């Protein structure tokens, strides 16, 4: 394989030296490719040339944003621990190779892991077939019982921090904020991915296929936590609502229960968790929309995402309030 000099230089020198020390004798980094779609970190696929002239792929996660560098030690170690746990399960995920969570050896905190085949699929087409797959995969994640529980989940907003998007229904948003102002409902704890959504799930959708699409991997485990299954369902629901429309956000919870998942007993409890996840998107609409546009969803402007969020909050209050 010919080494692409510009691609090889994309990995910083100290980090490249650290990666090389994790390789088998006779292996080398033969090429790199920037992986798009991530929000919090730089992601690169590294093509590794082996001694027998074949190749294998690894993935390098690097935190460079100062905010995430500050929290990298906890997040990267948490992900490495989760990947080690998942290696002995039926949940398809990368395997951990090495972690430098404090940037002792690398320019920035980094995690090296195995590569999982497949790609993210964010198109409207085929969504009806993918939603049940997402639901079944999340049920399988929640069935895991780690010997050591991860951190208890953290809420991503508070009632006083919520700022409705421009043009949002003030009455609906005031009611929604009042819901999350109440104490959190009691729940039965589960192992959570905590950032489970279509952008962190890889599919094989290559034709021809007689069985249809199937999930090949679940990635980005830096937020894994212990908490209610409703919270993971809420996060995927919010993302589906913003990507594909509010009806799909409502549909996902149904699909989760159809797959055998168990949610909170009352509508009020379900509404709490669903809104606790949805309302923070008001402050981050552009943050989530930008990678979606890069992935081909050009119509998902910040304004379009805010309008869908407003409609989704209203739909939740109508359905569960």
mmCIF file of C-alpha atoms in Angstrom:
data_model
loop_
_atom_site.group_PDB
_atom_site.id
_atom_site.type_symbol
_atom_site.label_atom_id
_atom_site.label_comp_id
_atom_site.label_asym_id
_atom_site.label_seq_id
_atom_site.Cartn_x
_atom_site.Cartn_y
_atom_site.Cartn_z
ATOM 1 C CA UNK A 1 0.000 0.000 0.000
ATOM 2 C CA UNK A 2 1.286 3.471 -0.888
ATOM 3 C CA UNK A 3 1.446 5.808 2.095
ATOM 4 C CA UNK A 4 -0.474 9.018 1.546
ATOM 5 C CA UNK A 5 1.839 11.567 3.169
ATOM 6 C CA UNK A 6 -0.877 14.168 3.757
ATOM 7 C CA UNK A 7 -3.139 11.604 5.410
ATOM 8 C CA UNK A 8 -0.312 10.240 7.571
ATOM 9 C CA UNK A 9 0.483 13.772 8.756
ATOM 10 C CA UNK A 10 -3.131 14.148 9.901
ATOM 11 C CA UNK A 11 -2.213 12.145 13.011
ATOM 12 C CA UNK A 12 -0.086 14.327 15.264
ATOM 13 C CA UNK A 13 3.536 13.143 15.727
ATOM 14 C CA UNK A 14 3.392 12.170 19.410
ATOM 15 C CA UNK A 15 0.056 10.443 18.905
ATOM 16 C CA UNK A 16 1.361 8.586 15.860
ATOM 17 C CA UNK A 17 4.370 7.382 17.868
ATOM 18 C CA UNK A 18 2.032 6.194 20.639
ATOM 19 C CA UNK A 19 -0.167 4.359 18.135
ATOM 20 C CA UNK A 20 2.884 2.677 16.636
ATOM 21 C CA UNK A 21 3.852 1.340 20.060
ATOM 22 C CA UNK A 22 0.465 -0.425 20.270
ATOM 23 C CA UNK A 23 0.963 -2.321 16.992
ATOM 24 C CA UNK A 24 2.272 -5.822 16.422
ATOM 25 C CA UNK A 25 5.834 -6.368 15.268
ATOM 26 C CA UNK A 26 6.146 -5.502 11.595
ATOM 27 C CA UNK A 27 2.951 -3.422 11.481
ATOM 28 C CA UNK A 28 2.791 0.249 10.523
ATOM 29 C CA UNK A 29 0.223 2.979 9.983
ATOM 30 C CA UNK A 30 -0.241 2.916 6.214
ATOM 31 C CA UNK A 31 -2.961 5.546 5.904
ATOM 32 C CA UNK A 32 -5.561 7.573 7.747
ATOM 33 C CA UNK A 33 -9.067 8.759 7.015
ATOM 34 C CA UNK A 34 -11.008 11.383 8.919
ATOM 35 C CA UNK A 35 -14.388 10.032 9.999
ATOM 36 C CA UNK A 36 -17.113 12.651 9.801
ATOM 37 C CA UNK A 37 -20.294 12.881 11.819
ATOM 38 C CA UNK A 38 -18.859 13.143 15.313
ATOM 39 C CA UNK A 39 -19.573 16.168 17.478
ATOM 40 C CA UNK A 40 -17.299 16.012 20.501
ATOM 41 C CA UNK A 41 -14.041 14.517 19.206
ATOM 42 C CA UNK A 42 -11.788 14.018 16.217
ATOM 43 C CA UNK A 43 -12.271 10.513 14.810
ATOM 44 C CA UNK A 44 -9.877 8.832 12.386
ATOM 45 C CA UNK A 45 -9.749 5.406 10.813
ATOM 46 C CA UNK A 46 -6.188 4.117 10.685
ATOM 47 C CA UNK A 47 -5.259 1.558 8.061
ATOM 48 C CA UNK A 48 -2.598 -0.727 9.515
ATOM 49 C CA UNK A 49 -0.247 -2.519 7.151
ATOM 50 C CA UNK A 50 0.644 -5.944 8.518
ATOM 51 C CA UNK A 51 3.730 -8.108 8.151
ATOM 52 C CA UNK A 52 2.017 -10.404 5.644
ATOM 53 C CA UNK A 53 1.117 -7.370 3.461
ATOM 54 C CA UNK A 54 -2.560 -7.424 4.375
ATOM 55 C CA UNK A 55 -4.293 -4.628 6.291
ATOM 56 C CA UNK A 56 -6.539 -4.124 9.264
ATOM 57 C CA UNK A 57 -8.267 -1.009 10.571
ATOM 58 C CA UNK A 58 -8.249 0.739 13.920
ATOM 59 C CA UNK A 59 -10.115 3.852 15.053
ATOM 60 C CA UNK A 60 -8.545 6.744 16.967
ATOM 61 C CA UNK A 61 -10.649 9.092 19.100
ATOM 62 C CA UNK A 62 -8.960 12.357 20.127
ATOM 63 C CA UNK A 63 -10.433 15.091 22.293
ATOM 64 C CA UNK A 64 -9.091 18.506 21.258
ATOM 65 C CA UNK A 65 -11.841 20.928 22.301
ATOM 66 C CA UNK A 66 -10.829 22.485 25.665
ATOM 67 C CA UNK A 67 -14.184 21.650 27.264
ATOM 68 C CA UNK A 68 -13.892 17.975 26.419
ATOM 69 C CA UNK A 69 -10.164 17.827 27.159
ATOM 70 C CA UNK A 70 -11.057 18.909 30.689
ATOM 71 C CA UNK A 71 -13.374 15.895 31.065
ATOM 72 C CA UNK A 72 -11.408 13.487 28.870
ATOM 73 C CA UNK A 73 -9.860 11.386 31.638
ATOM 74 C CA UNK A 74 -13.244 10.306 32.947
ATOM 75 C CA UNK A 75 -14.893 9.995 29.534
ATOM 76 C CA UNK A 76 -12.153 7.989 27.798
ATOM 77 C CA UNK A 77 -11.561 5.659 30.734
ATOM 78 C CA UNK A 78 -15.303 5.177 30.995
ATOM 79 C CA UNK A 79 -15.493 4.274 27.308
ATOM 80 C CA UNK A 80 -12.512 1.918 27.519
ATOM 81 C CA UNK A 81 -14.126 0.127 30.471
ATOM 82 C CA UNK A 82 -17.426 -0.150 28.598
ATOM 83 C CA UNK A 83 -15.752 -1.570 25.496
ATOM 84 C CA UNK A 84 -13.970 -4.175 27.624
ATOM 85 C CA UNK A 85 -17.322 -5.148 29.160
ATOM 86 C CA UNK A 86 -19.038 -5.353 25.779
ATOM 87 C CA UNK A 87 -16.325 -7.594 24.339
ATOM 88 C CA UNK A 88 -17.898 -10.543 26.139
ATOM 89 C CA UNK A 89 -21.469 -9.845 25.033
ATOM 90 C CA UNK A 90 -23.668 -9.999 21.955
ATOM 91 C CA UNK A 91 -23.722 -6.196 21.668
ATOM 92 C CA UNK A 92 -21.566 -5.336 18.630
ATOM 93 C CA UNK A 93 -19.047 -2.671 19.586
ATOM 94 C CA UNK A 94 -15.383 -1.816 19.074
ATOM 95 C CA UNK A 95 -12.777 -3.456 21.256
ATOM 96 C CA UNK A 96 -10.363 -1.364 23.327
ATOM 97 C CA UNK A 97 -6.714 -1.340 22.217
ATOM 98 C CA UNK A 98 -5.097 1.421 24.307
ATOM 99 C CA UNK A 99 -6.066 4.622 26.092
ATOM 100 C CA UNK A 100 -4.075 7.748 26.965
ATOM 101 C CA UNK A 101 -6.780 9.596 28.840
ATOM 102 C CA UNK A 102 -4.473 12.227 30.372
ATOM 103 C CA UNK A 103 -2.376 12.916 27.244
ATOM 104 C CA UNK A 104 0.723 11.540 28.937
ATOM 105 C CA UNK A 105 2.050 10.295 25.597
ATOM 106 C CA UNK A 106 -0.141 12.048 22.997
ATOM 107 C CA UNK A 107 -0.693 15.696 22.194
ATOM 108 C CA UNK A 108 -4.316 15.314 23.315
ATOM 109 C CA UNK A 109 -6.288 12.669 25.255
ATOM 110 C CA UNK A 110 -6.846 9.696 22.950
ATOM 111 C CA UNK A 111 -8.401 6.257 22.731
ATOM 112 C CA UNK A 112 -7.401 3.590 20.220
ATOM 113 C CA UNK A 113 -9.956 0.905 19.427
ATOM 114 C CA UNK A 114 -10.779 -1.732 16.849
ATOM 115 C CA UNK A 115 -12.782 -0.805 13.770
ATOM 116 C CA UNK A 116 -16.376 -1.977 13.362
ATOM 117 C CA UNK A 117 -17.725 -2.370 9.813
ATOM 118 C CA UNK A 118 -20.847 -0.607 8.583
ATOM 119 C CA UNK A 119 -22.004 2.984 8.283
ATOM 120 C CA UNK A 120 -24.483 5.358 9.822
ATOM 121 C CA UNK A 121 -27.767 5.788 7.963
ATOM 122 C CA UNK A 122 -29.654 9.047 8.491
ATOM 123 C CA UNK A 123 -31.963 9.020 5.462
ATOM 124 C CA UNK A 124 -35.744 9.003 5.696
ATOM 125 C CA UNK A 125 -35.843 6.120 3.232
ATOM 126 C CA UNK A 126 -35.959 2.746 4.970
ATOM 127 C CA UNK A 127 -36.579 4.238 8.409
ATOM 128 C CA UNK A 128 -39.594 2.020 9.051
ATOM 129 C CA UNK A 129 -37.351 -1.045 8.861
ATOM 130 C CA UNK A 130 -34.521 0.471 10.918
ATOM 131 C CA UNK A 131 -36.542 1.692 13.909
ATOM 132 C CA UNK A 132 -37.392 -1.828 15.177
ATOM 133 C CA UNK A 133 -33.708 -2.770 14.797
ATOM 134 C CA UNK A 134 -32.679 0.223 16.883
ATOM 135 C CA UNK A 135 -35.258 -0.698 19.504
ATOM 136 C CA UNK A 136 -34.151 -4.332 19.732
ATOM 137 C CA UNK A 137 -30.526 -3.267 20.014
ATOM 138 C CA UNK A 138 -31.306 -0.901 22.870
ATOM 139 C CA UNK A 139 -33.244 -3.595 24.711
ATOM 140 C CA UNK A 140 -30.154 -5.831 24.451
ATOM 141 C CA UNK A 141 -27.947 -3.081 25.884
ATOM 142 C CA UNK A 142 -30.300 -2.566 28.808
ATOM 143 C CA UNK A 143 -30.242 -6.294 29.536
ATOM 144 C CA UNK A 144 -26.523 -6.157 30.381
ATOM 145 C CA UNK A 145 -25.617 -6.417 34.053
ATOM 146 C CA UNK A 146 -22.056 -5.123 34.549
ATOM 147 C CA UNK A 147 -20.194 -6.369 37.618
ATOM 148 C CA UNK A 148 -19.244 -2.774 38.368
ATOM 149 C CA UNK A 149 -21.902 -0.157 37.729
ATOM 150 C CA UNK A 150 -20.866 2.958 35.813
ATOM 151 C CA UNK A 151 -21.567 6.487 37.066
ATOM 152 C CA UNK A 152 -25.183 7.398 37.707
ATOM 153 C CA UNK A 153 -26.557 9.413 34.781
ATOM 154 C CA UNK A 154 -26.326 13.200 34.757
ATOM 155 C CA UNK A 155 -29.147 15.377 33.461
ATOM 156 C CA UNK A 156 -28.106 17.646 30.588
ATOM 157 C CA UNK A 157 -30.229 20.606 31.642
ATOM 158 C CA UNK A 158 -32.266 22.027 34.499
ATOM 159 C CA UNK A 159 -35.604 23.771 34.474
ATOM 160 C CA UNK A 160 -33.988 27.154 35.060
ATOM 161 C CA UNK A 161 -31.485 26.675 32.214
ATOM 162 C CA UNK A 162 -34.000 25.936 29.451
ATOM 163 C CA UNK A 163 -34.371 28.674 26.840
ATOM 164 C CA UNK A 164 -37.098 27.901 24.250
ATOM 165 C CA UNK A 165 -36.126 28.303 20.600
ATOM 166 C CA UNK A 166 -37.215 31.424 18.765
ATOM 167 C CA UNK A 167 -40.887 31.246 17.829
ATOM 168 C CA UNK A 168 -41.655 28.295 20.112
ATOM 169 C CA UNK A 169 -45.066 27.953 21.749
ATOM 170 C CA UNK A 170 -44.514 29.717 25.096
ATOM 171 C CA UNK A 171 -47.420 27.975 26.813
ATOM 172 C CA UNK A 172 -46.233 24.501 25.814
ATOM 173 C CA UNK A 173 -42.654 25.201 26.796
ATOM 174 C CA UNK A 174 -43.659 26.646 30.144
ATOM 175 C CA UNK A 175 -45.640 23.478 30.825
ATOM 176 C CA UNK A 176 -42.709 21.319 29.709
ATOM 177 C CA UNK A 177 -40.283 23.164 31.963
ATOM 178 C CA UNK A 178 -42.659 22.719 34.901
ATOM 179 C CA UNK A 179 -42.581 18.951 34.306
ATOM 180 C CA UNK A 180 -38.800 18.678 34.667
ATOM 181 C CA UNK A 181 -38.834 21.077 37.624
ATOM 182 C CA UNK A 182 -40.357 18.257 39.667
ATOM 183 C CA UNK A 183 -38.123 15.653 41.371
ATOM 184 C CA UNK A 184 -37.028 12.800 39.130
ATOM 185 C CA UNK A 185 -39.343 9.760 39.303
ATOM 186 C CA UNK A 186 -38.087 6.619 40.992
ATOM 187 C CA UNK A 187 -36.679 4.115 38.538
ATOM 188 C CA UNK A 188 -35.122 0.678 38.230
ATOM 189 C CA UNK A 189 -31.525 1.173 37.152
ATOM 190 C CA UNK A 190 -30.161 -0.147 33.872
ATOM 191 C CA UNK A 191 -26.861 0.006 32.005
ATOM 192 C CA UNK A 192 -27.275 2.936 29.621
ATOM 193 C CA UNK A 193 -25.423 3.872 26.467
ATOM 194 C CA UNK A 194 -26.635 7.417 27.240
ATOM 195 C CA UNK A 195 -26.001 8.679 23.700
ATOM 196 C CA UNK A 196 -27.859 6.037 21.706
ATOM 197 C CA UNK A 197 -29.189 7.437 18.419
ATOM 198 C CA UNK A 198 -28.894 6.727 14.678
ATOM 199 C CA UNK A 199 -25.610 8.633 14.434
ATOM 200 C CA UNK A 200 -23.961 6.167 16.820
ATOM 201 C CA UNK A 201 -25.305 2.994 15.231
ATOM 202 C CA UNK A 202 -23.684 1.349 12.220
ATOM 203 C CA UNK A 203 -25.685 -0.584 9.641
ATOM 204 C CA UNK A 204 -24.984 -2.950 6.791
ATOM 205 C CA UNK A 205 -27.416 -1.856 4.110
ATOM 206 C CA UNK A 206 -25.416 -2.943 1.083
ATOM 207 C CA UNK A 207 -27.469 -4.671 -1.652
ATOM 208 C CA UNK A 208 -28.247 -7.290 -2.589
ATOM 209 C CA UNK A 209 -29.730 -8.495 0.668
ATOM 210 C CA UNK A 210 -32.594 -10.866 1.259
ATOM 211 C CA UNK A 211 -32.715 -10.094 4.960
ATOM 212 C CA UNK A 212 -32.738 -6.296 4.822
ATOM 213 C CA UNK A 213 -30.541 -3.966 6.853
ATOM 214 C CA UNK A 214 -28.903 -5.131 10.056
ATOM 215 C CA UNK A 215 -26.864 -3.450 12.778
ATOM 216 C CA UNK A 216 -23.127 -4.100 12.681
ATOM 217 C CA UNK A 217 -22.003 -1.922 15.572
ATOM 218 C CA UNK A 218 -22.842 0.571 18.303
ATOM 219 C CA UNK A 219 -20.166 3.212 18.897
ATOM 220 C CA UNK A 220 -19.382 6.227 21.106
ATOM 221 C CA UNK A 221 -19.692 4.870 24.641
ATOM 222 C CA UNK A 222 -18.100 7.810 26.468
ATOM 223 C CA UNK A 223 -21.375 8.721 28.208
ATOM 224 C CA UNK A 224 -22.345 5.225 29.385
ATOM 225 C CA UNK A 225 -24.142 5.486 32.709
ATOM 226 C CA UNK A 226 -26.510 3.855 35.168
ATOM 227 C CA UNK A 227 -30.087 5.072 35.120
ATOM 228 C CA UNK A 228 -33.616 4.513 33.785
ATOM 229 C CA UNK A 229 -34.187 2.776 30.464
ATOM 230 C CA UNK A 230 -36.568 5.649 29.707
ATOM 231 C CA UNK A 231 -33.627 8.046 29.415
ATOM 232 C CA UNK A 232 -31.926 6.081 26.614
ATOM 233 C CA UNK A 233 -35.278 5.688 24.877
ATOM 234 C CA UNK A 234 -35.875 9.418 25.289
ATOM 235 C CA UNK A 235 -32.556 10.330 23.678
ATOM 236 C CA UNK A 236 -33.075 8.141 20.643
ATOM 237 C CA UNK A 237 -36.639 9.432 20.402
ATOM 238 C CA UNK A 238 -35.475 13.055 20.443
ATOM 239 C CA UNK A 239 -32.953 12.406 17.689
ATOM 240 C CA UNK A 240 -35.490 10.577 15.552
ATOM 241 C CA UNK A 241 -37.962 13.437 16.018
ATOM 242 C CA UNK A 242 -35.417 16.010 14.858
ATOM 243 C CA UNK A 243 -34.064 13.882 12.018
ATOM 244 C CA UNK A 244 -37.319 12.522 10.659
ATOM 245 C CA UNK A 245 -40.228 14.335 12.308
ATOM 246 C CA UNK A 246 -42.038 14.256 15.681
ATOM 247 C CA UNK A 247 -44.123 11.183 14.837
ATOM 248 C CA UNK A 248 -40.973 9.058 14.702
ATOM 249 C CA UNK A 249 -39.955 10.305 18.124
ATOM 250 C CA UNK A 250 -43.230 9.008 19.498
ATOM 251 C CA UNK A 251 -42.960 5.780 17.516
ATOM 252 C CA UNK A 252 -39.617 4.717 18.987
ATOM 253 C CA UNK A 253 -40.954 4.188 22.509
ATOM 254 C CA UNK A 254 -43.646 1.924 21.062
ATOM 255 C CA UNK A 255 -41.019 -0.033 19.139
ATOM 256 C CA UNK A 256 -38.930 -0.405 22.306
ATOM 257 C CA UNK A 257 -41.842 -1.952 24.189
ATOM 258 C CA UNK A 258 -42.697 -4.155 21.199
ATOM 259 C CA UNK A 259 -39.113 -5.442 21.394
ATOM 260 C CA UNK A 260 -39.604 -6.443 25.030
ATOM 261 C CA UNK A 261 -38.314 -3.309 26.734
ATOM 262 C CA UNK A 262 -39.978 -2.013 29.895
ATOM 263 C CA UNK A 263 -40.606 1.698 30.433
ATOM 264 C CA UNK A 264 -41.940 3.711 33.366
ATOM 265 C CA UNK A 265 -45.403 2.705 34.504
ATOM 266 C CA UNK A 266 -47.219 6.029 34.153
ATOM 267 C CA UNK A 267 -47.536 8.597 31.407
ATOM 268 C CA UNK A 268 -46.341 11.327 33.746
ATOM 269 C CA UNK A 269 -43.134 9.468 34.530
ATOM 270 C CA UNK A 270 -42.492 8.790 30.855
ATOM 271 C CA UNK A 271 -43.146 12.432 30.033
ATOM 272 C CA UNK A 272 -40.569 13.547 32.598
ATOM 273 C CA UNK A 273 -37.757 11.498 31.054
ATOM 274 C CA UNK A 274 -38.757 12.321 27.489
ATOM 275 C CA UNK A 275 -38.759 16.071 28.188
ATOM 276 C CA UNK A 276 -35.601 15.923 30.294
ATOM 277 C CA UNK A 277 -33.843 14.774 27.150
ATOM 278 C CA UNK A 278 -35.676 16.860 24.548
ATOM 279 C CA UNK A 279 -35.448 20.287 26.171
ATOM 280 C CA UNK A 280 -31.610 20.536 26.120
ATOM 281 C CA UNK A 281 -31.713 20.397 22.317
ATOM 282 C CA UNK A 282 -33.051 23.962 22.345
ATOM 283 C CA UNK A 283 -29.578 25.194 23.253
ATOM 284 C CA UNK A 284 -27.780 22.878 20.843
ATOM 285 C CA UNK A 285 -29.833 22.753 17.659
ATOM 286 C CA UNK A 286 -26.990 23.944 15.449
ATOM 287 C CA UNK A 287 -24.552 21.691 17.285
ATOM 288 C CA UNK A 288 -26.485 18.561 16.326
ATOM 289 C CA UNK A 289 -27.690 19.781 12.915
ATOM 290 C CA UNK A 290 -24.228 20.555 11.528
ATOM 291 C CA UNK A 291 -22.980 16.937 11.306
ATOM 292 C CA UNK A 292 -26.349 15.865 9.907
ATOM 293 C CA UNK A 293 -25.970 18.374 7.080
ATOM 294 C CA UNK A 294 -22.435 17.155 6.439
ATOM 295 C CA UNK A 295 -23.872 13.650 6.176
ATOM 296 C CA UNK A 296 -26.222 14.747 3.384
ATOM 297 C CA UNK A 297 -29.266 16.108 5.211
ATOM 298 C CA UNK A 298 -28.880 19.640 3.791
ATOM 299 C CA UNK A 299 -32.482 20.533 4.620
ATOM 300 C CA UNK A 300 -31.837 20.240 8.364
ATOM 301 C CA UNK A 301 -30.990 23.863 9.025
ATOM 302 C CA UNK A 302 -30.868 25.110 12.571
ATOM 303 C CA UNK A 303 -34.288 26.658 12.097
ATOM 304 C CA UNK A 304 -35.765 23.447 10.717
ATOM 305 C CA UNK A 305 -34.445 21.484 13.691
ATOM 306 C CA UNK A 306 -35.821 24.059 16.132
ATOM 307 C CA UNK A 307 -39.245 23.873 14.506
ATOM 308 C CA UNK A 308 -39.258 20.089 14.769
ATOM 309 C CA UNK A 309 -38.193 20.314 18.393
ATOM 310 C CA UNK A 310 -41.046 22.704 19.164
ATOM 311 C CA UNK A 311 -43.517 20.376 17.457
ATOM 312 C CA UNK A 312 -42.085 17.348 19.287
ATOM 313 C CA UNK A 313 -42.399 18.986 22.711
ATOM 314 C CA UNK A 314 -46.028 19.805 21.946
ATOM 315 C CA UNK A 315 -46.644 16.253 20.735
ATOM 316 C CA UNK A 316 -45.183 14.794 23.940
ATOM 317 C CA UNK A 317 -47.416 16.977 26.091
ATOM 318 C CA UNK A 318 -50.459 15.928 24.040
ATOM 319 C CA UNK A 319 -49.585 12.223 24.126
ATOM 320 C CA UNK A 320 -48.377 11.862 27.714
ATOM 321 C CA UNK A 321 -49.432 14.984 29.590
#
